[in-house]
Amino acid sequence: MTSADNLTCLSCGQLNRVPVAKLGSGPKCAICGHPLVSGGVSELDVQVHNKASLKDGLPIVIDYWAPWCGPCRTMAPEFAKAAVTLKTKARFAKIDTQEHPELSQKLGIRGIPLLILYSNGRELARLSGARPAQDIAAFVRQNIKA
Ligand code: ZN
């Protein structure tokens, strides 16, 4: 394991290097001051999405959703609960596939909600369909071995 992780600021897109030992003590972006590890769910744009999925050392799980998708809205609070549970193990984010259809095409997404887990520029796993918080947390833990 490396001593520091690359973390893309999910607010401004700046790449930060954070010592692993500091992940739990509220690291902030050097440029904009946004918390880097918040236990919340960040809304991404395509630029930040691409950077985080390619560069981040700390695993990131992204919820591909759309406002018209009922199951996506049902799952949102469950996803948020899982984010709190796994605060220092993985970051949670979401992106609106209606706003960014080119992303669905690029990633071959046929149905939503879909979760994709990334770490160090690699896609580790996908989980499709609306799931309860414990399933989401189990899916992440299993694939990052945390
Ligand atoms: Zn920032």
mmCIF file with all atom_site columns, C-alpha atoms and ligand atoms in Angstrom:
data_model
loop_
_atom_site.group_PDB
_atom_site.id
_atom_site.type_symbol
_atom_site.label_atom_id
_atom_site.label_alt_id
_atom_site.label_comp_id
_atom_site.label_asym_id
_atom_site.label_entity_id
_atom_site.label_seq_id
_atom_site.pdbx_PDB_ins_code
_atom_site.Cartn_x
_atom_site.Cartn_y
_atom_site.Cartn_z
_atom_site.occupancy
_atom_site.B_iso_or_equiv
_atom_site.pdbx_formal_charge
_atom_site.auth_seq_id
_atom_site.auth_comp_id
_atom_site.auth_asym_id
_atom_site.auth_atom_id
_atom_site.pdbx_PDB_model_num
ATOM   1   C  CA . MET A 1 1   ? 0.000   0.000  0.000   1.00 0.00 ? 1   MET A CA 1
ATOM   2   C  CA . THR A 1 2   ? 1.256   3.496  -0.844  1.00 0.00 ? 2   THR A CA 1
ATOM   3   C  CA . SER A 1 3   ? 1.594   6.136  1.860   1.00 0.00 ? 3   SER A CA 1
ATOM   4   C  CA . ALA A 1 4   ? -0.519  8.704  0.016   1.00 0.00 ? 4   ALA A CA 1
ATOM   5   C  CA . ASP A 1 5   ? -3.570  8.559  -2.198  1.00 0.00 ? 5   ASP A CA 1
ATOM   6   C  CA . ASN A 1 6   ? -4.446  10.704 -5.176  1.00 0.00 ? 6   ASN A CA 1
ATOM   7   C  CA . LEU A 1 7   ? -7.806  12.295 -4.534  1.00 0.00 ? 7   LEU A CA 1
ATOM   8   C  CA . THR A 1 8   ? -9.571  14.408 -7.106  1.00 0.00 ? 8   THR A CA 1
ATOM   9   C  CA . CYS A 1 9   ? -11.481 17.239 -5.480  1.00 0.00 ? 9   CYS A CA 1
ATOM   10  C  CA . LEU A 1 10  ? -15.068 16.381 -6.395  1.00 0.00 ? 10  LEU A CA 1
ATOM   11  C  CA . SER A 1 11  ? -15.953 20.067 -6.254  1.00 0.00 ? 11  SER A CA 1
ATOM   12  C  CA . CYS A 1 12  ? -13.267 21.811 -8.371  1.00 0.00 ? 12  CYS A CA 1
ATOM   13  C  CA . GLY A 1 13  ? -11.419 18.881 -9.983  1.00 0.00 ? 13  GLY A CA 1
ATOM   14  C  CA . GLN A 1 14  ? -7.988  19.618 -8.477  1.00 0.00 ? 14  GLN A CA 1
ATOM   15  C  CA . LEU A 1 15  ? -5.870  16.513 -7.890  1.00 0.00 ? 15  LEU A CA 1
ATOM   16  C  CA . ASN A 1 16  ? -4.671  16.372 -4.265  1.00 0.00 ? 16  ASN A CA 1
ATOM   17  C  CA . ARG A 1 17  ? -2.265  13.957 -2.614  1.00 0.00 ? 17  ARG A CA 1
ATOM   18  C  CA . VAL A 1 18  ? -3.435  12.917 0.811   1.00 0.00 ? 18  VAL A CA 1
ATOM   19  C  CA . PRO A 1 19  ? -1.398  10.781 3.250   1.00 0.00 ? 19  PRO A CA 1
ATOM   20  C  CA . VAL A 1 20  ? -3.372  7.599  3.958   1.00 0.00 ? 20  VAL A CA 1
ATOM   21  C  CA . ALA A 1 21  ? -3.104  8.270  7.696   1.00 0.00 ? 21  ALA A CA 1
ATOM   22  C  CA . LYS A 1 22  ? -4.938  11.593 7.207   1.00 0.00 ? 22  LYS A CA 1
ATOM   23  C  CA . LEU A 1 23  ? -7.949  10.222 5.346   1.00 0.00 ? 23  LEU A CA 1
ATOM   24  C  CA . GLY A 1 24  ? -9.972  10.135 8.541   1.00 0.00 ? 24  GLY A CA 1
ATOM   25  C  CA . SER A 1 25  ? -9.070  13.614 9.758   1.00 0.00 ? 25  SER A CA 1
ATOM   26  C  CA . GLY A 1 26  ? -11.038 15.771 7.330   1.00 0.00 ? 26  GLY A CA 1
ATOM   27  C  CA . PRO A 1 27  ? -8.565  16.511 4.515   1.00 0.00 ? 27  PRO A CA 1
ATOM   28  C  CA . LYS A 1 28  ? -9.504  19.507 2.376   1.00 0.00 ? 28  LYS A CA 1
ATOM   29  C  CA . CYS A 1 29  ? -8.778  20.500 -1.212  1.00 0.00 ? 29  CYS A CA 1
ATOM   30  C  CA . ALA A 1 30  ? -5.650  22.674 -1.439  1.00 0.00 ? 30  ALA A CA 1
ATOM   31  C  CA . ILE A 1 31  ? -7.324  24.922 -4.016  1.00 0.00 ? 31  ILE A CA 1
ATOM   32  C  CA . CYS A 1 32  ? -10.966 25.385 -3.019  1.00 0.00 ? 32  CYS A CA 1
ATOM   33  C  CA . GLY A 1 33  ? -11.082 24.087 0.570   1.00 0.00 ? 33  GLY A CA 1
ATOM   34  C  CA . HIS A 1 34  ? -13.872 21.589 -0.173  1.00 0.00 ? 34  HIS A CA 1
ATOM   35  C  CA . PRO A 1 35  ? -13.699 18.485 2.075   1.00 0.00 ? 35  PRO A CA 1
ATOM   36  C  CA . LEU A 1 36  ? -12.082 15.600 0.165   1.00 0.00 ? 36  LEU A CA 1
ATOM   37  C  CA . VAL A 1 37  ? -13.472 12.809 2.353   1.00 0.00 ? 37  VAL A CA 1
ATOM   38  C  CA . SER A 1 38  ? -16.894 13.879 3.549   1.00 0.00 ? 38  SER A CA 1
ATOM   39  C  CA . GLY A 1 39  ? -18.973 10.715 3.832   1.00 0.00 ? 39  GLY A CA 1
ATOM   40  C  CA . GLY A 1 40  ? -21.455 12.463 1.547   1.00 0.00 ? 40  GLY A CA 1
ATOM   41  C  CA . VAL A 1 41  ? -22.465 11.899 -2.066  1.00 0.00 ? 41  VAL A CA 1
ATOM   42  C  CA . SER A 1 42  ? -20.955 14.382 -4.526  1.00 0.00 ? 42  SER A CA 1
ATOM   43  C  CA . GLU A 1 43  ? -22.670 15.374 -7.750  1.00 0.00 ? 43  GLU A CA 1
ATOM   44  C  CA . LEU A 1 44  ? -20.153 15.155 -10.599 1.00 0.00 ? 44  LEU A CA 1
ATOM   45  C  CA . ASP A 1 45  ? -19.770 16.748 -13.983 1.00 0.00 ? 45  ASP A CA 1
ATOM   46  C  CA . VAL A 1 46  ? -18.091 14.823 -16.810 1.00 0.00 ? 46  VAL A CA 1
ATOM   47  C  CA . GLN A 1 47  ? -14.696 16.433 -16.368 1.00 0.00 ? 47  GLN A CA 1
ATOM   48  C  CA . VAL A 1 48  ? -14.468 15.594 -12.666 1.00 0.00 ? 48  VAL A CA 1
ATOM   49  C  CA . HIS A 1 49  ? -15.994 12.158 -13.310 1.00 0.00 ? 49  HIS A CA 1
ATOM   50  C  CA . ASN A 1 50  ? -13.299 11.310 -15.843 1.00 0.00 ? 50  ASN A CA 1
ATOM   51  C  CA . LYS A 1 51  ? -10.478 12.598 -13.702 1.00 0.00 ? 51  LYS A CA 1
ATOM   52  C  CA . ALA A 1 52  ? -11.614 10.855 -10.511 1.00 0.00 ? 52  ALA A CA 1
ATOM   53  C  CA . SER A 1 53  ? -12.255 7.533  -12.248 1.00 0.00 ? 53  SER A CA 1
ATOM   54  C  CA . LEU A 1 54  ? -8.798  7.637  -13.855 1.00 0.00 ? 54  LEU A CA 1
ATOM   55  C  CA . LYS A 1 55  ? -6.605  9.107  -11.132 1.00 0.00 ? 55  LYS A CA 1
ATOM   56  C  CA . ASP A 1 56  ? -7.982  8.389  -7.695  1.00 0.00 ? 56  ASP A CA 1
ATOM   57  C  CA . GLY A 1 57  ? -6.149  5.993  -5.411  1.00 0.00 ? 57  GLY A CA 1
ATOM   58  C  CA . LEU A 1 58  ? -8.994  5.843  -2.895  1.00 0.00 ? 58  LEU A CA 1
ATOM   59  C  CA . PRO A 1 59  ? -11.799 3.775  -4.434  1.00 0.00 ? 59  PRO A CA 1
ATOM   60  C  CA . ILE A 1 60  ? -14.731 5.760  -5.770  1.00 0.00 ? 60  ILE A CA 1
ATOM   61  C  CA . VAL A 1 61  ? -18.192 4.375  -6.413  1.00 0.00 ? 61  VAL A CA 1
ATOM   62  C  CA . ILE A 1 62  ? -20.320 6.290  -8.882  1.00 0.00 ? 62  ILE A CA 1
ATOM   63  C  CA . ASP A 1 63  ? -24.097 6.116  -9.152  1.00 0.00 ? 63  ASP A CA 1
ATOM   64  C  CA . TYR A 1 64  ? -25.242 6.552  -12.762 1.00 0.00 ? 64  TYR A CA 1
ATOM   65  C  CA . TRP A 1 65  ? -28.791 7.845  -12.460 1.00 0.00 ? 65  TRP A CA 1
ATOM   66  C  CA . ALA A 1 66  ? -31.397 10.108 -14.060 1.00 0.00 ? 66  ALA A CA 1
ATOM   67  C  CA . PRO A 1 67  ? -34.202 12.271 -12.655 1.00 0.00 ? 67  PRO A CA 1
ATOM   68  C  CA . TRP A 1 68  ? -36.912 10.339 -14.568 1.00 0.00 ? 68  TRP A CA 1
ATOM   69  C  CA . CYS A 1 69  ? -35.798 7.006  -13.083 1.00 0.00 ? 69  CYS A CA 1
ATOM   70  C  CA . GLY A 1 70  ? -38.018 6.033  -10.120 1.00 0.00 ? 70  GLY A CA 1
ATOM   71  C  CA . PRO A 1 71  ? -35.757 3.240  -8.800  1.00 0.00 ? 71  PRO A CA 1
ATOM   72  C  CA . CYS A 1 72  ? -32.813 5.676  -8.943  1.00 0.00 ? 72  CYS A CA 1
ATOM   73  C  CA . ARG A 1 73  ? -34.653 8.102  -6.666  1.00 0.00 ? 73  ARG A CA 1
ATOM   74  C  CA . THR A 1 74  ? -35.657 5.246  -4.351  1.00 0.00 ? 74  THR A CA 1
ATOM   75  C  CA . MET A 1 75  ? -32.050 4.157  -4.049  1.00 0.00 ? 75  MET A CA 1
ATOM   76  C  CA . ALA A 1 76  ? -30.575 7.634  -3.423  1.00 0.00 ? 76  ALA A CA 1
ATOM   77  C  CA . PRO A 1 77  ? -31.064 7.639  0.390   1.00 0.00 ? 77  PRO A CA 1
ATOM   78  C  CA . GLU A 1 78  ? -29.711 4.066  0.589   1.00 0.00 ? 78  GLU A CA 1
ATOM   79  C  CA . PHE A 1 79  ? -26.644 5.097  -1.393  1.00 0.00 ? 79  PHE A CA 1
ATOM   80  C  CA . ALA A 1 80  ? -26.166 8.048  0.980   1.00 0.00 ? 80  ALA A CA 1
ATOM   81  C  CA . LYS A 1 81  ? -26.352 5.723  3.995   1.00 0.00 ? 81  LYS A CA 1
ATOM   82  C  CA . ALA A 1 82  ? -23.714 3.423  2.521   1.00 0.00 ? 82  ALA A CA 1
ATOM   83  C  CA . ALA A 1 83  ? -21.509 6.479  1.876   1.00 0.00 ? 83  ALA A CA 1
ATOM   84  C  CA . VAL A 1 84  ? -21.509 7.337  5.585   1.00 0.00 ? 84  VAL A CA 1
ATOM   85  C  CA . THR A 1 85  ? -20.708 3.728  6.544   1.00 0.00 ? 85  THR A CA 1
ATOM   86  C  CA . LEU A 1 86  ? -17.676 3.573  4.247   1.00 0.00 ? 86  LEU A CA 1
ATOM   87  C  CA . LYS A 1 87  ? -16.493 7.155  4.755   1.00 0.00 ? 87  LYS A CA 1
ATOM   88  C  CA . THR A 1 88  ? -12.710 6.577  4.770   1.00 0.00 ? 88  THR A CA 1
ATOM   89  C  CA . LYS A 1 89  ? -12.725 3.419  2.601   1.00 0.00 ? 89  LYS A CA 1
ATOM   90  C  CA . ALA A 1 90  ? -14.358 4.753  -0.542  1.00 0.00 ? 90  ALA A CA 1
ATOM   91  C  CA . ARG A 1 91  ? -15.882 7.957  -1.846  1.00 0.00 ? 91  ARG A CA 1
ATOM   92  C  CA . PHE A 1 92  ? -19.410 8.100  -3.200  1.00 0.00 ? 92  PHE A CA 1
ATOM   93  C  CA . ALA A 1 93  ? -20.579 10.212 -6.099  1.00 0.00 ? 93  ALA A CA 1
ATOM   94  C  CA . LYS A 1 94  ? -23.321 10.391 -8.661  1.00 0.00 ? 94  LYS A CA 1
ATOM   95  C  CA . ILE A 1 95  ? -23.744 11.651 -12.186 1.00 0.00 ? 95  ILE A CA 1
ATOM   96  C  CA . ASP A 1 96  ? -26.883 12.449 -14.153 1.00 0.00 ? 96  ASP A CA 1
ATOM   97  C  CA . THR A 1 97  ? -26.879 10.290 -17.306 1.00 0.00 ? 97  THR A CA 1
ATOM   98  C  CA . GLN A 1 98  ? -29.725 12.296 -18.821 1.00 0.00 ? 98  GLN A CA 1
ATOM   99  C  CA . GLU A 1 99  ? -27.538 15.372 -18.753 1.00 0.00 ? 99  GLU A CA 1
ATOM   100 C  CA . HIS A 1 100 ? -24.498 13.423 -19.984 1.00 0.00 ? 100 HIS A CA 1
ATOM   101 C  CA . PRO A 1 101 ? -25.751 10.771 -22.461 1.00 0.00 ? 101 PRO A CA 1
ATOM   102 C  CA . GLU A 1 102 ? -22.299 10.504 -24.069 1.00 0.00 ? 102 GLU A CA 1
ATOM   103 C  CA . LEU A 1 103 ? -21.065 8.968  -20.832 1.00 0.00 ? 103 LEU A CA 1
ATOM   104 C  CA . SER A 1 104 ? -23.637 6.143  -20.915 1.00 0.00 ? 104 SER A CA 1
ATOM   105 C  CA . GLN A 1 105 ? -22.590 5.416  -24.454 1.00 0.00 ? 105 GLN A CA 1
ATOM   106 C  CA . LYS A 1 106 ? -18.897 5.412  -23.642 1.00 0.00 ? 106 LYS A CA 1
ATOM   107 C  CA . LEU A 1 107 ? -19.372 3.100  -20.654 1.00 0.00 ? 107 LEU A CA 1
ATOM   108 C  CA . GLY A 1 108 ? -21.923 0.842  -22.369 1.00 0.00 ? 108 GLY A CA 1
ATOM   109 C  CA . ILE A 1 109 ? -24.627 1.567  -19.776 1.00 0.00 ? 109 ILE A CA 1
ATOM   110 C  CA . ARG A 1 110 ? -27.935 0.029  -20.806 1.00 0.00 ? 110 ARG A CA 1
ATOM   111 C  CA . GLY A 1 111 ? -29.933 0.298  -17.598 1.00 0.00 ? 111 GLY A CA 1
ATOM   112 C  CA . ILE A 1 112 ? -29.939 2.503  -14.520 1.00 0.00 ? 112 ILE A CA 1
ATOM   113 C  CA . PRO A 1 113 ? -29.473 2.758  -11.635 1.00 0.00 ? 113 PRO A CA 1
ATOM   114 C  CA . LEU A 1 114 ? -25.988 1.379  -12.106 1.00 0.00 ? 114 LEU A CA 1
ATOM   115 C  CA . LEU A 1 115 ? -23.069 1.617  -9.715  1.00 0.00 ? 115 LEU A CA 1
ATOM   116 C  CA . ILE A 1 116 ? -19.501 1.409  -10.982 1.00 0.00 ? 116 ILE A CA 1
ATOM   117 C  CA . LEU A 1 117 ? -16.595 1.094  -8.578  1.00 0.00 ? 117 LEU A CA 1
ATOM   118 C  CA . TYR A 1 118 ? -13.213 2.469  -9.660  1.00 0.00 ? 118 TYR A CA 1
ATOM   119 C  CA . SER A 1 119 ? -9.768  2.411  -8.100  1.00 0.00 ? 119 SER A CA 1
ATOM   120 C  CA . ASN A 1 120 ? -6.420  3.560  -9.535  1.00 0.00 ? 120 ASN A CA 1
ATOM   121 C  CA . GLY A 1 121 ? -7.858  4.102  -12.982 1.00 0.00 ? 121 GLY A CA 1
ATOM   122 C  CA . ARG A 1 122 ? -9.447  0.668  -13.228 1.00 0.00 ? 122 ARG A CA 1
ATOM   123 C  CA . GLU A 1 123 ? -13.074 -0.341 -13.177 1.00 0.00 ? 123 GLU A CA 1
ATOM   124 C  CA . LEU A 1 124 ? -13.315 -2.946 -10.405 1.00 0.00 ? 124 LEU A CA 1
ATOM   125 C  CA . ALA A 1 125 ? -16.969 -3.935 -10.559 1.00 0.00 ? 125 ALA A CA 1
ATOM   126 C  CA . ARG A 1 126 ? -20.537 -2.979 -11.463 1.00 0.00 ? 126 ARG A CA 1
ATOM   127 C  CA . LEU A 1 127 ? -23.787 -3.393 -9.561  1.00 0.00 ? 127 LEU A CA 1
ATOM   128 C  CA . SER A 1 128 ? -27.082 -2.798 -11.326 1.00 0.00 ? 128 SER A CA 1
ATOM   129 C  CA . GLY A 1 129 ? -30.571 -2.167 -9.997  1.00 0.00 ? 129 GLY A CA 1
ATOM   130 C  CA . ALA A 1 130 ? -31.838 -0.372 -6.896  1.00 0.00 ? 130 ALA A CA 1
ATOM   131 C  CA . ARG A 1 131 ? -30.266 -1.890 -3.769  1.00 0.00 ? 131 ARG A CA 1
ATOM   132 C  CA . PRO A 1 132 ? -30.523 -1.325 -0.034  1.00 0.00 ? 132 PRO A CA 1
ATOM   133 C  CA . ALA A 1 133 ? -27.634 0.354  1.811   1.00 0.00 ? 133 ALA A CA 1
ATOM   134 C  CA . GLN A 1 134 ? -26.277 -2.901 3.227   1.00 0.00 ? 134 GLN A CA 1
ATOM   135 C  CA . ASP A 1 135 ? -26.034 -4.474 -0.250  1.00 0.00 ? 135 ASP A CA 1
ATOM   136 C  CA . ILE A 1 136 ? -24.255 -1.410 -1.603  1.00 0.00 ? 136 ILE A CA 1
ATOM   137 C  CA . ALA A 1 137 ? -21.792 -1.405 1.299   1.00 0.00 ? 137 ALA A CA 1
ATOM   138 C  CA . ALA A 1 138 ? -21.211 -5.164 0.919   1.00 0.00 ? 138 ALA A CA 1
ATOM   139 C  CA . PHE A 1 139 ? -20.602 -4.760 -2.811  1.00 0.00 ? 139 PHE A CA 1
ATOM   140 C  CA . VAL A 1 140 ? -17.966 -2.077 -2.192  1.00 0.00 ? 140 VAL A CA 1
ATOM   141 C  CA . ARG A 1 141 ? -16.286 -3.909 0.704   1.00 0.00 ? 141 ARG A CA 1
ATOM   142 C  CA . GLN A 1 142 ? -16.095 -7.157 -1.225  1.00 0.00 ? 142 GLN A CA 1
ATOM   143 C  CA . ASN A 1 143 ? -14.434 -5.519 -4.205  1.00 0.00 ? 143 ASN A CA 1
ATOM   144 C  CA . ILE A 1 144 ? -11.953 -3.367 -2.315  1.00 0.00 ? 144 ILE A CA 1
ATOM   145 C  CA . LYS A 1 145 ? -11.328 -6.039 0.322   1.00 0.00 ? 145 LYS A CA 1
ATOM   146 C  CA . ALA A 1 146 ? -11.921 -3.617 3.203   1.00 0.00 ? 146 ALA A CA 1
HETATM 147 ZN ZN . ZN  B 2 .   ? -11.276 21.732 -4.824  1.00 0.00 ? 1   ZN  B ZN 1
#
